[in-house]
Each structure stands twice: as structure tokens, then as C-alpha cells.
Short mmCIF file of C-alpha atoms in Angstrom, two decimals:
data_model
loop_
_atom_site.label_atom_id
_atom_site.label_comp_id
_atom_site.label_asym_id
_atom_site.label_seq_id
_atom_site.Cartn_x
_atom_site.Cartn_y
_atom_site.Cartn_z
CA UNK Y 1 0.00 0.00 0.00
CA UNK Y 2 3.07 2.00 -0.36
CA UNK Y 3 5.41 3.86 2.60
CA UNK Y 4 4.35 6.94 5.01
CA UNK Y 5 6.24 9.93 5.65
CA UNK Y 6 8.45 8.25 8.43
CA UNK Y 7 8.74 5.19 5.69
CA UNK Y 8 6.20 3.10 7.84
CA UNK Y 9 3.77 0.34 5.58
CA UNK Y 10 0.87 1.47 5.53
CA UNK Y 11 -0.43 -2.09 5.76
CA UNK Y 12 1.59 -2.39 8.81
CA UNK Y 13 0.08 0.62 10.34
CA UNK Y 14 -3.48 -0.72 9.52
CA UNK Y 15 -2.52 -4.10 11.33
CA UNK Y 16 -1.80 -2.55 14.52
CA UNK Y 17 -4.39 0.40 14.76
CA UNK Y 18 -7.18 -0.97 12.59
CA UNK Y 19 -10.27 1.10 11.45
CA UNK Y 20 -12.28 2.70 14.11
CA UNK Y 21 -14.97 4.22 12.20
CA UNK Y 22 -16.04 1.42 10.54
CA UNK Y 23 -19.71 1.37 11.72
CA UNK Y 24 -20.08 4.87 10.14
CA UNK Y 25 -18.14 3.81 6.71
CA UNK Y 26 -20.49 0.74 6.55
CA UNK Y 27 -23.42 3.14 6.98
CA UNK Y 28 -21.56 5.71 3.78
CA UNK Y 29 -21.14 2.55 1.64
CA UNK Y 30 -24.29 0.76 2.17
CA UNK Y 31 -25.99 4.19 0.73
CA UNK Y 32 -23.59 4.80 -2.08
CA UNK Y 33 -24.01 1.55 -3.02
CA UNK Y 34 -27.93 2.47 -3.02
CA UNK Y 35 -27.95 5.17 -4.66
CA UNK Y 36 -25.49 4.18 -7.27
CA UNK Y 37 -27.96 1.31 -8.15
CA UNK Y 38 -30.85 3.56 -8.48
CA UNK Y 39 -29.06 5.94 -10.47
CA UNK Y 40 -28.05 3.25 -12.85
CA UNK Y 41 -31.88 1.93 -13.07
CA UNK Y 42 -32.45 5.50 -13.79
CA UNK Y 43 -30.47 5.34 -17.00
CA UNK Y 44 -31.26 1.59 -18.00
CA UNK Y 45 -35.22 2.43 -17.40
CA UNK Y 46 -34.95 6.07 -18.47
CA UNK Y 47 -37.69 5.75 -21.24
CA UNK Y 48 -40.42 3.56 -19.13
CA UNK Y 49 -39.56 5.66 -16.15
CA UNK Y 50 -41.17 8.27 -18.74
CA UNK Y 51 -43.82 6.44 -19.95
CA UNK Y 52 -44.94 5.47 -16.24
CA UNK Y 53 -44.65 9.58 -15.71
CA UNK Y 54 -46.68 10.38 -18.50
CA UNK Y 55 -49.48 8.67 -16.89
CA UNK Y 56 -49.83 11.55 -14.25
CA UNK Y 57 -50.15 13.77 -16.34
CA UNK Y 58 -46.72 14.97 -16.71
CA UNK Y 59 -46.01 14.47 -20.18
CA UNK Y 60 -44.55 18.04 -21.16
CA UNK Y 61 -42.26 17.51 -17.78
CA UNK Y 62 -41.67 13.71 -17.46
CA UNK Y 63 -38.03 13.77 -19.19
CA UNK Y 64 -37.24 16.31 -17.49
CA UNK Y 65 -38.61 15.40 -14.22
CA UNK Y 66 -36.59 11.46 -14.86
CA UNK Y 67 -32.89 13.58 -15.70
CA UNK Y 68 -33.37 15.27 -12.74
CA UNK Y 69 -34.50 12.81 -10.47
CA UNK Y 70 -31.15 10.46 -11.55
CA UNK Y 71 -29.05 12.94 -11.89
CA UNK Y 72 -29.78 14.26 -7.97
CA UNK Y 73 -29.48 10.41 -7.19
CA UNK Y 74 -25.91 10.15 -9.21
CA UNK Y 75 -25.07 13.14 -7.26
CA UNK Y 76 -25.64 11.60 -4.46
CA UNK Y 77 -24.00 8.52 -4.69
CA UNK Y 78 -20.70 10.38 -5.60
CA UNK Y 79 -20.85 12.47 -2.26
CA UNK Y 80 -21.59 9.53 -0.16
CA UNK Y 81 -18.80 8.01 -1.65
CA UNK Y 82 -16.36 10.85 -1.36
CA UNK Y 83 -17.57 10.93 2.54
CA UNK Y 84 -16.72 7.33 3.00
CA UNK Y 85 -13.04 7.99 1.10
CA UNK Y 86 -12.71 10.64 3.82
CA UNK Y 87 -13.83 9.04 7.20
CA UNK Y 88 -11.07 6.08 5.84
CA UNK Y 89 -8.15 8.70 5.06
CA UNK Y 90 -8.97 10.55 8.31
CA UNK Y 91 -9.73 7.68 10.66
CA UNK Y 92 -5.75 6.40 10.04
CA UNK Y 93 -3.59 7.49 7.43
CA UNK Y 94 -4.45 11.55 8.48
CA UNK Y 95 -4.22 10.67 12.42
CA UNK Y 96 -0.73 8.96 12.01
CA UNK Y 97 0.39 12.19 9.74
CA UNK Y 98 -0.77 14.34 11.96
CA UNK Y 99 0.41 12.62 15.23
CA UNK Y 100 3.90 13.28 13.20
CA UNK Y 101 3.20 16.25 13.04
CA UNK Y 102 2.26 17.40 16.71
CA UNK Y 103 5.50 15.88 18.28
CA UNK Y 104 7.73 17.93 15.72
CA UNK Y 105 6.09 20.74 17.39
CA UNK Y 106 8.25 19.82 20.40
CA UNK Y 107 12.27 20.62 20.22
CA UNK Y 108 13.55 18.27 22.23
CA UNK Y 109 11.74 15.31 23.42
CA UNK Y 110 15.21 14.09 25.58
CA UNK Y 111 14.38 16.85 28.15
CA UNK Y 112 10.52 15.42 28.69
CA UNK Y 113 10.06 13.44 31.50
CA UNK Y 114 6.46 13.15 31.63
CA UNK Y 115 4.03 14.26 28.85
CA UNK Y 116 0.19 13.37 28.71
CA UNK Y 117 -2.24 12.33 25.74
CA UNK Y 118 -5.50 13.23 26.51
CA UNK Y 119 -8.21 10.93 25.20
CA UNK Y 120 -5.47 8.32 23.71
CA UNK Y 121 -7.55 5.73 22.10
CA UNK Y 122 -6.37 3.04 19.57
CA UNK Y 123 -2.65 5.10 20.27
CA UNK Y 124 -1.70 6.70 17.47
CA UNK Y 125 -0.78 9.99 18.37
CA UNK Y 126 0.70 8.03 22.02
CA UNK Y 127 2.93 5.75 20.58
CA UNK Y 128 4.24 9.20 18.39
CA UNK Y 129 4.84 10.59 21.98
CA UNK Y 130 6.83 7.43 22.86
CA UNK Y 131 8.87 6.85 19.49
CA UNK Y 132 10.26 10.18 20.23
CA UNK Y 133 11.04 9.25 23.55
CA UNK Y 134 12.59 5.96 22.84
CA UNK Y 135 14.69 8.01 19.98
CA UNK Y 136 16.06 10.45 22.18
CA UNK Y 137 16.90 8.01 25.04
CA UNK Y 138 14.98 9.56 27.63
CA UNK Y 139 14.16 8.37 31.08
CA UNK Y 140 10.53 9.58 30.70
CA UNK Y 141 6.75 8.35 29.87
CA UNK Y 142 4.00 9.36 28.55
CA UNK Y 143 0.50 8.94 30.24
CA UNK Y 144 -2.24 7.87 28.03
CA UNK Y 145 -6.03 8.64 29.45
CA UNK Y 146 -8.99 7.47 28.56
CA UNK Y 147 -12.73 7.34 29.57
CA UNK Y 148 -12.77 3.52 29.08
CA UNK Y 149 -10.96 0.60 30.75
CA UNK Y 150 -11.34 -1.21 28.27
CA UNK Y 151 -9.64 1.13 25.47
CA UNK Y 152 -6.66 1.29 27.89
CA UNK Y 153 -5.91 -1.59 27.42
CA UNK Y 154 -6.20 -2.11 23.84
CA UNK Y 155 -3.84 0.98 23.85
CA UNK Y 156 -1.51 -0.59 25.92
CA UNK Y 157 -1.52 -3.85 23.06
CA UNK Y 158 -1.15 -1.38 20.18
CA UNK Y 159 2.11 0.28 22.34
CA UNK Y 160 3.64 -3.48 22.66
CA UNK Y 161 3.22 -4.00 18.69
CA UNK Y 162 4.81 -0.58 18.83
CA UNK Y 163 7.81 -1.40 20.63
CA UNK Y 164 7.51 1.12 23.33
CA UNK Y 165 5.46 -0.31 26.07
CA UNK Y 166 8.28 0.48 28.75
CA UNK Y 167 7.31 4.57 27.65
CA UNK Y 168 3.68 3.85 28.06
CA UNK Y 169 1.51 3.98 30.85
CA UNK Y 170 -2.53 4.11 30.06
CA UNK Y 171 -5.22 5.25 32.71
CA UNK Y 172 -8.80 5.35 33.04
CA UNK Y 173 -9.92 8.61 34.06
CA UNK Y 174 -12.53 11.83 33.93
CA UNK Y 175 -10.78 14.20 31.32
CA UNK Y 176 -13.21 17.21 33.30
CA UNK Y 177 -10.99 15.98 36.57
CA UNK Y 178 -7.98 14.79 36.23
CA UNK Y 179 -6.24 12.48 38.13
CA UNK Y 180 -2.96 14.51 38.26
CA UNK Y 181 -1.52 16.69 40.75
CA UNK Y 182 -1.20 20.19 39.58
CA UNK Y 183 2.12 21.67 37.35
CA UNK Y 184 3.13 17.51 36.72
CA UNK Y 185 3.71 17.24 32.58
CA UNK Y 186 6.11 18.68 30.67
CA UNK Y 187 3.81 17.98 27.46
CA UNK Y 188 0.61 17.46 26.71
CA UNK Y 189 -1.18 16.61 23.66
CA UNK Y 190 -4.58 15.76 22.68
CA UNK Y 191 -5.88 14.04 18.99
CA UNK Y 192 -9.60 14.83 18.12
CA UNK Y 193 -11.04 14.20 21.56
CA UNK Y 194 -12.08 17.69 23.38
CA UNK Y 195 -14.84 18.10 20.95
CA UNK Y 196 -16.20 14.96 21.77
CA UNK Y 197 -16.65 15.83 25.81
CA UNK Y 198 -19.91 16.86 26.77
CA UNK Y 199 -21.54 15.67 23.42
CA UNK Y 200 -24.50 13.87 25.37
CA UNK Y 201 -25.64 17.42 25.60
CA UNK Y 202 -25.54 18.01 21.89
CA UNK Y 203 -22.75 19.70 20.70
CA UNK Y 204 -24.01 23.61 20.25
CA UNK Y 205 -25.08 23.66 23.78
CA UNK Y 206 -23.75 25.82 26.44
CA UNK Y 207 -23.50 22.71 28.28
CA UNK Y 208 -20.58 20.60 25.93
CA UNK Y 209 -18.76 24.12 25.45
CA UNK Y 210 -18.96 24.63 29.56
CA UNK Y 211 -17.66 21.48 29.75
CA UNK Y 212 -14.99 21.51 26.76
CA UNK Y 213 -13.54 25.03 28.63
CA UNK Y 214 -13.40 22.74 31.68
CA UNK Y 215 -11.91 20.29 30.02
CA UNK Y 216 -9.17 23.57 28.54
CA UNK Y 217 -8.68 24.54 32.37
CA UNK Y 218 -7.56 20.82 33.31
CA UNK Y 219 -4.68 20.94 30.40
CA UNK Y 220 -3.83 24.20 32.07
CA UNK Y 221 -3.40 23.33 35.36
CA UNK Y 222 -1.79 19.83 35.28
CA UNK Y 223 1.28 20.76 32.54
CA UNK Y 224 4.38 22.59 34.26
CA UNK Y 225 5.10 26.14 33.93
CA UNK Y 226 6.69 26.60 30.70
CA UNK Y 227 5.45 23.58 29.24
CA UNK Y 228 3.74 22.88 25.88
CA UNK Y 229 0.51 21.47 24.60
CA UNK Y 230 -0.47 20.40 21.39
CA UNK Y 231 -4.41 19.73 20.51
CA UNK Y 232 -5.72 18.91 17.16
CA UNK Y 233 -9.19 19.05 17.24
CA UNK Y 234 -12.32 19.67 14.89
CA UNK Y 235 -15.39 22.08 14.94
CA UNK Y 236 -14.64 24.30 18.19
CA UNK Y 237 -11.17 26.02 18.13
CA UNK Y 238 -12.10 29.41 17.74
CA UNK Y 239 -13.73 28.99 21.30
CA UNK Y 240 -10.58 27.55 22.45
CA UNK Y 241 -7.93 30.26 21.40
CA UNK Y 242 -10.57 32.27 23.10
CA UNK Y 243 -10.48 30.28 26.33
CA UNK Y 244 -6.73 30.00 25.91
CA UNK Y 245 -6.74 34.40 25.73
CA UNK Y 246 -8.39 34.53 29.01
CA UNK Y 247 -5.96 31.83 30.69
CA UNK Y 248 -3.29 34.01 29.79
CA UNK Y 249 -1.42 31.03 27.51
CA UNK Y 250 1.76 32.09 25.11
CA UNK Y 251 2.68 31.56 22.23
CA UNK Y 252 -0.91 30.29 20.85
CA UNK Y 253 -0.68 29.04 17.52
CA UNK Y 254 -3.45 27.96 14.91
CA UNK Y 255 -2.60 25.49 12.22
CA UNK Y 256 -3.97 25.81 8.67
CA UNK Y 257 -7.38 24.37 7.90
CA UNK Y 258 -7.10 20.62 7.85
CA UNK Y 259 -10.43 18.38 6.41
CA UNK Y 260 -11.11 15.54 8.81
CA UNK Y 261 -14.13 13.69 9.36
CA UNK Y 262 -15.92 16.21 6.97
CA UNK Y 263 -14.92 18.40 9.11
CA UNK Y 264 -12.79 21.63 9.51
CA UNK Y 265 -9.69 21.00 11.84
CA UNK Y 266 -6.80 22.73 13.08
CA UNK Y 267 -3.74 21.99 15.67
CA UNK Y 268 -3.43 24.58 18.57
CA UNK Y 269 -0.44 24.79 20.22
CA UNK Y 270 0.68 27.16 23.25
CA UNK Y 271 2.84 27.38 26.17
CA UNK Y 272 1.52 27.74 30.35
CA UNK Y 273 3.84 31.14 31.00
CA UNK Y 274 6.64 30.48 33.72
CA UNK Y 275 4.28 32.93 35.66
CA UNK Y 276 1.38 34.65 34.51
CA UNK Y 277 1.20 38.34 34.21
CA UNK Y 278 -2.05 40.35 33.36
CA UNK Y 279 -2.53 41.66 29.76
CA UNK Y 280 -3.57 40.16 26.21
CA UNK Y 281 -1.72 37.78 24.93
CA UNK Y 282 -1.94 38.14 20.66
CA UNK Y 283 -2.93 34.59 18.62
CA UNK Y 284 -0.59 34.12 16.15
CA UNK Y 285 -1.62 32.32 12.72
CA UNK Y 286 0.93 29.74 11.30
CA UNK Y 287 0.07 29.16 7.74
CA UNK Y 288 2.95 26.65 7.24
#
């Protein structure tokens, strides 16, 4: 399936994290499939599809009324398909890419001793965190939380496949309260989870985004002063670099626009200052 960025198979990469959307691909493909069928009846039948018009009375129309009707079904098909092409490119090849990505954002990974990935699931961007750590030959670890046991441990089978398990520790935990002492990592990072929290309450409610600003605070207090984090996430980052203003963070940074999920994304990165001091701190856009 050809070679990554970091010359990884991609077939390799599929064995060890497998597909985690698949429920909604199934869904995208089950309806393209659908509509690609009807579409192709469309054409096949096009002239007793006219006929069977006609008989309502829509004989100055029924052509048109049969182009339109496949074409909007054609149309259909394609987007469904181009969804499902998406949810697979974003649910591993754009993860692992990215997960590159977000620990390049950190100089030097020798100097970490203990760095965090909030929401960790299959491991991806975790076992990034790790690599780096293994590479440099540091003494440290990175923490990976989750909301479920029993994705901990999957984690935890994905790190050993990895070849980093000795970097790896996984916990189950409340994300709105973490189970960490205050000023205790050096990193943390976070793939496509944040908007997630709160979602029970649908996602435009004041509820999720009290709860996602929560969530913002806990990053905040649990990484060191001086320390960086590094969140990818989709839909809401305006409202953090907002959130981010008012917790006096530096050196915020806002990625460029990044389609995942059929969704807008972005990677936000900024500093806890070695001790806050009132005023506005200025967003800066990187358009790398």
C-alpha cells in the first residue's frame, strides 16, 4: 500500500491500529451503493420511467422530471462516496500524519520526562509521543487517558506491537478531573477528543462548550510552567484560542485548515507562561 512519511507500511500501520470508524463507513457505503444502483436503473429504465410519468399527467415535464430525479441520485452517490473515502483517510492514514506532526512541534523530546495524551484511544498519536522518547533516550513516559478501561488496554496492546510499552503507561480517568496533581507534565497533547466531551448534551449547547472550557482549564493546570501542549481538534477552536486568551497562555498558535471527518480542523499549540502576568496575549496564525 506504499510507505508513510516516516517510511512506515501502511499495511503495517493498519494491522496494529485498525479502522475505528467502521460502523459509520459501513453506513456511507451501504448508501452509495444504493444510490449508485438507483441511479443506474435510472439510466437503463430512463424511457419507461417516462412512460410510467406520462401517466400523471406529466407528459410536457416527465423527461425532465426522470434527468433530474437520476441525476440528484448520481449526485448523491458520488458524495456519499467521497464521505466514506474521507472518514477512511482521516480515521488512520491523516491521524498517524498528523500525530507526526504534533510531536515535531516539540524541540527536544530528551528533556521530557512526563508528557500526557489526553483521550489516547487506539494510540496513534501516544505511541508518536513514545517513538520520540525511545529516539532520544529519555528516562521519561507518557501517560495515556482514557474514559474507558477497556480502550486502555487495547492501547496498551497497540504500544507493545509498537515497541515502546516500557514509555507507556494508560489510565482510566474523567478528562473534566484529572487524576494529576497540579504543574506535573512537561507535554501534553490531545488528537480529536475535546470536541467529543460533553456531546450527550448536543454539541451547540452551552452545556458541551462549559464542559470543553473545563476540560481547557484541566490541560492548564496539570502541565508545568513553561510547558507545551499540542491539541488537534475539529469544529470548536475558535472557542478555544478564546479560552486559551483569558488563561493568559503564550505563544498560541493555529494550524492551517485541515479536512477531517468532513470536518474543519486545526492543531493549537501554546505554552503555560513560567508565571502569569495580566494583559492580552496576541494569537498568532501559522500558515505553514
Amino acid at each position: 500500500m506504499g510507505k508513510t512519511a516516516g517510511n512506515r507500511d501502511w499495511t503495517q500501520i493498519y494491522a496494529i491500529y485498525g479502522i475505528q470508524q467502521w460502523q459509520t463507513l459501513v453506513f456511507l457505503l451501504f448508501h452509495a451503493f444504493f444510490f449508485s444502483l438507483l441511479s443506474l436503473l435510472f439510466l437503463i429504465y430512463f424511457d419507461q420511467i417516462c412512460f410510467f410519468l406520462d401517466s400523471f399527467s406529466l407528459s410536457g415535464a416527465s423527461r425532465l422530471t426522470a434527468g433530474f430525479t437520476g441525476a440528484v441520485t448520481a449526485l448523491s452517490a458520488v458524495c456519499l462516496l467521497f464521505a466514506a473515502a474521507n472518514f477512511v483517510y482521516s480515521d488512520v492514514p491523516l491521524q498517524y500524519e498528523m500525530a507526526q506532526r504534533m510531536v515535531s512541534s516539540v524541540s527536544d523530546w530528551s528533556c521530557v520526562k512526563t508528557a500526557l495524551d489526553l483521550g489516547c484511544g487506539r494510540g496513534i498519536l501516544l505511541n508518536a509521543v513514545a517513538t520520540q522518547l525511545k529516539k532520544t533516550g529519555s528516562s521519561g513516559r507518557v501517560v495515556g487517558l482514557d474514559r474507558s478501561k477497556r480502550t486502555t488496554l487495547s492501547t496498551l496492546r497497540t504500544a507493545k506491537l509498537e515497541g515502546v510499552q516500557e514509555y507507556v503507561t494508560c489510565r482510566e480517568g474523567d478528562v473534566r478531573t484529572l487524576p494529576f496533581g497540579d504543574n506535573y507534565f512537561d507535554v501534553v497533547v490531545s488528537s480529536v477528543f475535546v470536541h467529543t466531551v460533553g456531546k450527550e448534551h448536543g454539541q451547540k449547547s452551552v452545556e458541551a462548550a462549559a464542559e470543553r472550557m473545563r476540560v481547557l482549564g484541566e490541560i492548564v493546570r496539570v502541565v508545568k510552567p513553561g510547558g507545551l501542549c499540542v491539541v488537534w481538534d475539529l469544529l470548536h477552536v475558535p472557542e478555544y484560542v478564546r479560552r486559551l486568551h483569558e488563561l493568559k497562555m503564550e505563544d498560541i498558535r493555529v494550524s492551517e485548515r485541515v479536512t477531517a471527518f468532513m470536518a474543519g480542523s486545526h492543531i493549537v499549540t501554546f505554552r503555560k507562561p513560567s508565571e502569569l502576568v495580566a494583559g492580552p496575549r496576541e494569537v498568532r496564525l501559522d500558515w505553514r
